[in-house]
PDB file of C-alpha atoms in Angstrom:
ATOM      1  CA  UNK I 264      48.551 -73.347  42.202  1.00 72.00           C
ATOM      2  CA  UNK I 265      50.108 -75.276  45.056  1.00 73.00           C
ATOM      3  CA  UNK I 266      50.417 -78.141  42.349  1.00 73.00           C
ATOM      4  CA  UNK I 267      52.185 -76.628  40.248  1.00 62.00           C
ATOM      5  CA  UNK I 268      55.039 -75.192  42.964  1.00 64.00           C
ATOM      6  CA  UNK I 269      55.161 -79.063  44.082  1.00 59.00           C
ATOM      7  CA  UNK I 270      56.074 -79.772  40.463  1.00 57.00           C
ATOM      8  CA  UNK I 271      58.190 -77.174  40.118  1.00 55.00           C
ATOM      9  CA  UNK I 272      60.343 -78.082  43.015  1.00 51.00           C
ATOM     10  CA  UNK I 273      60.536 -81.359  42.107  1.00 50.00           C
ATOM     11  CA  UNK I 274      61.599 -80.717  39.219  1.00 50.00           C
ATOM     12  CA  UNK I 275      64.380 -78.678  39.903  1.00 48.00           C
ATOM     13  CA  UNK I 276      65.311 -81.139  42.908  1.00 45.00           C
ATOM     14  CA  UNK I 277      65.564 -83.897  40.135  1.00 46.00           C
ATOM     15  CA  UNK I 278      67.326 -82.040  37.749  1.00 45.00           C
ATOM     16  CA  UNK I 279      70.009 -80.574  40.124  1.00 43.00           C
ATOM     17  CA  UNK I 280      72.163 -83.955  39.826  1.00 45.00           C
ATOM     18  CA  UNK I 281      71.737 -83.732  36.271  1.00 49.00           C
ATOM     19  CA  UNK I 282      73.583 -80.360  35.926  1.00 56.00           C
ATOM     20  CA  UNK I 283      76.310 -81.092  38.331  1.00 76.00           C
ATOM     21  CA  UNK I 284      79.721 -81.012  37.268  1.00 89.00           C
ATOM     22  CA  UNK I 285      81.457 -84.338  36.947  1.00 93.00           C
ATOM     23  CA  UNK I 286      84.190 -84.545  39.144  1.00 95.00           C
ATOM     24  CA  UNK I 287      86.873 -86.588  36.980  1.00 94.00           C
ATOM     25  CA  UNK I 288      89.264 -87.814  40.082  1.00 95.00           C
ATOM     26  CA  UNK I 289      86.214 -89.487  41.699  1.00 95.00           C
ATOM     27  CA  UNK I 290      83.809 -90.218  39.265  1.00 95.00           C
ATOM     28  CA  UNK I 291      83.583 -94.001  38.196  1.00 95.00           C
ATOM     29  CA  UNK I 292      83.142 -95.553  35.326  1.00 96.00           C
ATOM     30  CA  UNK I 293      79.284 -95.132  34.862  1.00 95.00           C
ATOM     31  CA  UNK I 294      79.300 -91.419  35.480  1.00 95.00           C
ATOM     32  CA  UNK I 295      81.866 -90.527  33.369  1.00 94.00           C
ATOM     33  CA  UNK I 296      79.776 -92.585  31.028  1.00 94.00           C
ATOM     34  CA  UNK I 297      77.208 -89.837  31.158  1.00 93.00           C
ATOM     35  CA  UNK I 298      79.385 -87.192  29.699  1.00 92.00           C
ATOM     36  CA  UNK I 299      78.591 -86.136  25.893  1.00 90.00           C
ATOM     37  CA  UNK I 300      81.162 -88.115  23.678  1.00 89.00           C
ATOM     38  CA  UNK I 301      82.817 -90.749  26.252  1.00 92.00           C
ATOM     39  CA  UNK I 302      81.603 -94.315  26.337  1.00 94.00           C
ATOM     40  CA  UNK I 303      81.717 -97.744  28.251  1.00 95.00           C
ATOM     41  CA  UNK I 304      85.427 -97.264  26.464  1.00 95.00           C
ATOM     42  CA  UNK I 305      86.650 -94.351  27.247  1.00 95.00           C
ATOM     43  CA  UNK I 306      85.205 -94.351  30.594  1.00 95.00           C
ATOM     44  CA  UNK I 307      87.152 -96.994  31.416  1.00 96.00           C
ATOM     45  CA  UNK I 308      90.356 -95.464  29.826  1.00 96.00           C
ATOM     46  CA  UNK I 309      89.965 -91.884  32.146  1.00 95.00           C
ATOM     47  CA  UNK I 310      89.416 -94.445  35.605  1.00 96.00           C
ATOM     48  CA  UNK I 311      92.802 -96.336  34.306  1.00 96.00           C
ATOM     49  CA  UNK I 312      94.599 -93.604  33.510  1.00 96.00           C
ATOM     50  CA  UNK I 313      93.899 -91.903  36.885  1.00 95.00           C
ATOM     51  CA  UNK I 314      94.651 -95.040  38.708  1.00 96.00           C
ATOM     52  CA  UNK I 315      97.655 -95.355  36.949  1.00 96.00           C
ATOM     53  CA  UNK I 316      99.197 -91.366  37.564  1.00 95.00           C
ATOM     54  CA  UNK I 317      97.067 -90.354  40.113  1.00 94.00           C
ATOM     55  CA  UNK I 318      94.691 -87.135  40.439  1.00 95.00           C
ATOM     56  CA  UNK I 319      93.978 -84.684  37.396  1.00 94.00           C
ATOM     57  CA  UNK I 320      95.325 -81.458  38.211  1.00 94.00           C
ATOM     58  CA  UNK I 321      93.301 -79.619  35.546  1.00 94.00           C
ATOM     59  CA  UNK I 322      90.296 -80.364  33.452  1.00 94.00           C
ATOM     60  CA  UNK I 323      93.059 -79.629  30.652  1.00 94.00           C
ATOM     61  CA  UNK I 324      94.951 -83.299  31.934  1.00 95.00           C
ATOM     62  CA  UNK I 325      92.106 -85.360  30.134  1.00 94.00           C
ATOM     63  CA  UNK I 326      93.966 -84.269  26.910  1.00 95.00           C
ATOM     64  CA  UNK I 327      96.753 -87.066  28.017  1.00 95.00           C
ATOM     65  CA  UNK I 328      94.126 -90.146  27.897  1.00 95.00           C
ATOM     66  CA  UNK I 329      94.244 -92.028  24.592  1.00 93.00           C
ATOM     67  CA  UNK I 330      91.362 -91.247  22.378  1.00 91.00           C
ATOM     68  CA  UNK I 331      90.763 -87.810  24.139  1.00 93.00           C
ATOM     69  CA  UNK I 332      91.644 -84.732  22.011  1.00 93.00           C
ATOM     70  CA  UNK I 333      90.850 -81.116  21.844  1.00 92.00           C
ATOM     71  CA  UNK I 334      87.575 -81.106  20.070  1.00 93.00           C
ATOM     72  CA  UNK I 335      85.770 -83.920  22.193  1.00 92.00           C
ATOM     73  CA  UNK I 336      87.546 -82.178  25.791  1.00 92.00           C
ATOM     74  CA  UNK I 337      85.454 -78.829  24.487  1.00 93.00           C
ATOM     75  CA  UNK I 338      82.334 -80.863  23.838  1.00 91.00           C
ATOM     76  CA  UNK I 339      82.247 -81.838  27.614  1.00 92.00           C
ATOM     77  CA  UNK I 340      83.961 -79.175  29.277  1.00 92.00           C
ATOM     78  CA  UNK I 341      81.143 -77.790  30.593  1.00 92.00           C
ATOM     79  CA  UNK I 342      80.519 -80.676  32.248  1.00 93.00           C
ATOM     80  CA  UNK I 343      83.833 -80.978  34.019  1.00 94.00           C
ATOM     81  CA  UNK I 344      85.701 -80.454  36.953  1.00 93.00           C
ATOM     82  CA  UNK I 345      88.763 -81.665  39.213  1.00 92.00           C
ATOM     83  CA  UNK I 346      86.833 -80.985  42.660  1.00 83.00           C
ATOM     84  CA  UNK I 347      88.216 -78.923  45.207  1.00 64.00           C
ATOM     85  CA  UNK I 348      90.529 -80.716  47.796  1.00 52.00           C
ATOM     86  CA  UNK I 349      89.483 -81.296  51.219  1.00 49.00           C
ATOM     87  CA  UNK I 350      90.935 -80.297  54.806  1.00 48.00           C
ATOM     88  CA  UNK I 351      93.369 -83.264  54.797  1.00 44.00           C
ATOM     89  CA  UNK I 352      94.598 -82.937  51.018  1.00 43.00           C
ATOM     90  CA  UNK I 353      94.941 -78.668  51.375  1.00 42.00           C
ATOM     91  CA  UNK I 354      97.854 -79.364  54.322  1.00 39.00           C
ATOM     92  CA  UNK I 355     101.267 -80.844  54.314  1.00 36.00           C
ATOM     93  CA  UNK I 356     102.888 -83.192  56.564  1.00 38.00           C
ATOM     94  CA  UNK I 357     104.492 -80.200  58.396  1.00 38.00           C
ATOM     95  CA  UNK I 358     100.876 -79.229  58.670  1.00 42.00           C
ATOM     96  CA  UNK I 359     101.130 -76.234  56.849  1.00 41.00           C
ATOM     97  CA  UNK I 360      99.136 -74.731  53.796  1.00 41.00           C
ATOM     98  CA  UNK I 361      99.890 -76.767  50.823  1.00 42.00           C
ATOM     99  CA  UNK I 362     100.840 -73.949  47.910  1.00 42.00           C
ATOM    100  CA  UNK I 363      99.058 -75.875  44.945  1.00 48.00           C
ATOM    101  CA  UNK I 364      95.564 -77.314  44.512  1.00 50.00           C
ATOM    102  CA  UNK I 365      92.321 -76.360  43.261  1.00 53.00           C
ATOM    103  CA  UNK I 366      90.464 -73.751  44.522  1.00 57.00           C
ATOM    104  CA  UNK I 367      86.924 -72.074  44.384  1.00 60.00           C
ATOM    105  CA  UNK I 368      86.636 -69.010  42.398  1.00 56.00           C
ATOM    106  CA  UNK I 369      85.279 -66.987  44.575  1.00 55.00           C
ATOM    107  CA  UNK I 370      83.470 -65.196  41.827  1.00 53.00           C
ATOM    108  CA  UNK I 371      81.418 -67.928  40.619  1.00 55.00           C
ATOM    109  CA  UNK I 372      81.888 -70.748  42.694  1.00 58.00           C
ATOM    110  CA  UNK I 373      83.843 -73.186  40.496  1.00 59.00           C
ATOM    111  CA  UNK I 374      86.774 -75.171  41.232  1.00 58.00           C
ATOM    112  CA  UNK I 375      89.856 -73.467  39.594  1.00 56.00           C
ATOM    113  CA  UNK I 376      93.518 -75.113  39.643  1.00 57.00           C
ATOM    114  CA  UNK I 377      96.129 -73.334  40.752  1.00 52.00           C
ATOM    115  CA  UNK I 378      97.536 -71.950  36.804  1.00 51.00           C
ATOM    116  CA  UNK I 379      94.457 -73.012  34.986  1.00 55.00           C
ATOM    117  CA  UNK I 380      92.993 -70.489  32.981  1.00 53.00           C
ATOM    118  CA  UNK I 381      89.351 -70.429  32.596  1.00 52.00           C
ATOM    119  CA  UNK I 382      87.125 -68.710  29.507  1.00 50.00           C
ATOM    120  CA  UNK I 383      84.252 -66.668  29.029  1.00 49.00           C
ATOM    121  CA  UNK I 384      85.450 -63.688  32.156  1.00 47.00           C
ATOM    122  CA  UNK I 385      82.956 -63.112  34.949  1.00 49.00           C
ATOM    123  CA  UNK I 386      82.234 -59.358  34.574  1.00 50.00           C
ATOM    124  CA  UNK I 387      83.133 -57.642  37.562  1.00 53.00           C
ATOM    125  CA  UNK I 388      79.699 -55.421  39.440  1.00 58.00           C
ATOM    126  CA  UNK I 389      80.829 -51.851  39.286  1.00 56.00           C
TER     127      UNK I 389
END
């Protein structure tokens, strides 16, 4: 029995990085690789793009990458996020609050930018 918990744990340990969102503003080129649908090519063409005009706001902002459309965005959506920003990117220079920015649902955990609207609603626990 205590075999099988061992493998069981392991397991899960090894699969956890596996089911990780990608975070597109700091993934590189051979993670983004990993994603269903993007290649050695387009890899490269999401980690030029964001050097080029910075951060991704929204998951939505991959649309603007040549060779990205609708259809293969859905396929890997899943998949996706733009991170949460840390301590130093959530304040301003006057060292106040900064009023945009991704933030954690606090329903299910996941990064959510400020005006992005997520599918497939959380049910609410009476």
């Amino acid at each position: 029995m205590k075999k099988l918990t061992w493998a069981l744990v392991l397991a899960a340990w090894l699969a956890g990085p596996a089911l990780a969102a990608v975070n597109i503003n700091t993934a590189t080129k051979e993670e983004l690789d990993t994603l269903p649908g993007i290649g050695p090519a387009k890899a490269q063409a999401i980690v030029d793009y964001r050097k080029q005009n910075g951060p991704f706001k929204t998951v939505d902002d991959l649309k603007s990458v040549p060779g990205i459309g609708a259809k293969r965005l859905e396929r890997m959506r899943a998949d996706l996020t733009v991170g949460v920003p840390g301590p130093a990117a959530a304040t301003t220079a006057a060292g106040g609050a900064a009023s945009g920015g991704a933030k954690a649902d606090p329903r299910t955990g996941a990064s959510v930018a400020k005006g992005e609207v997520r599918s497939g609603a959380v049910p609410r626990a009476r």
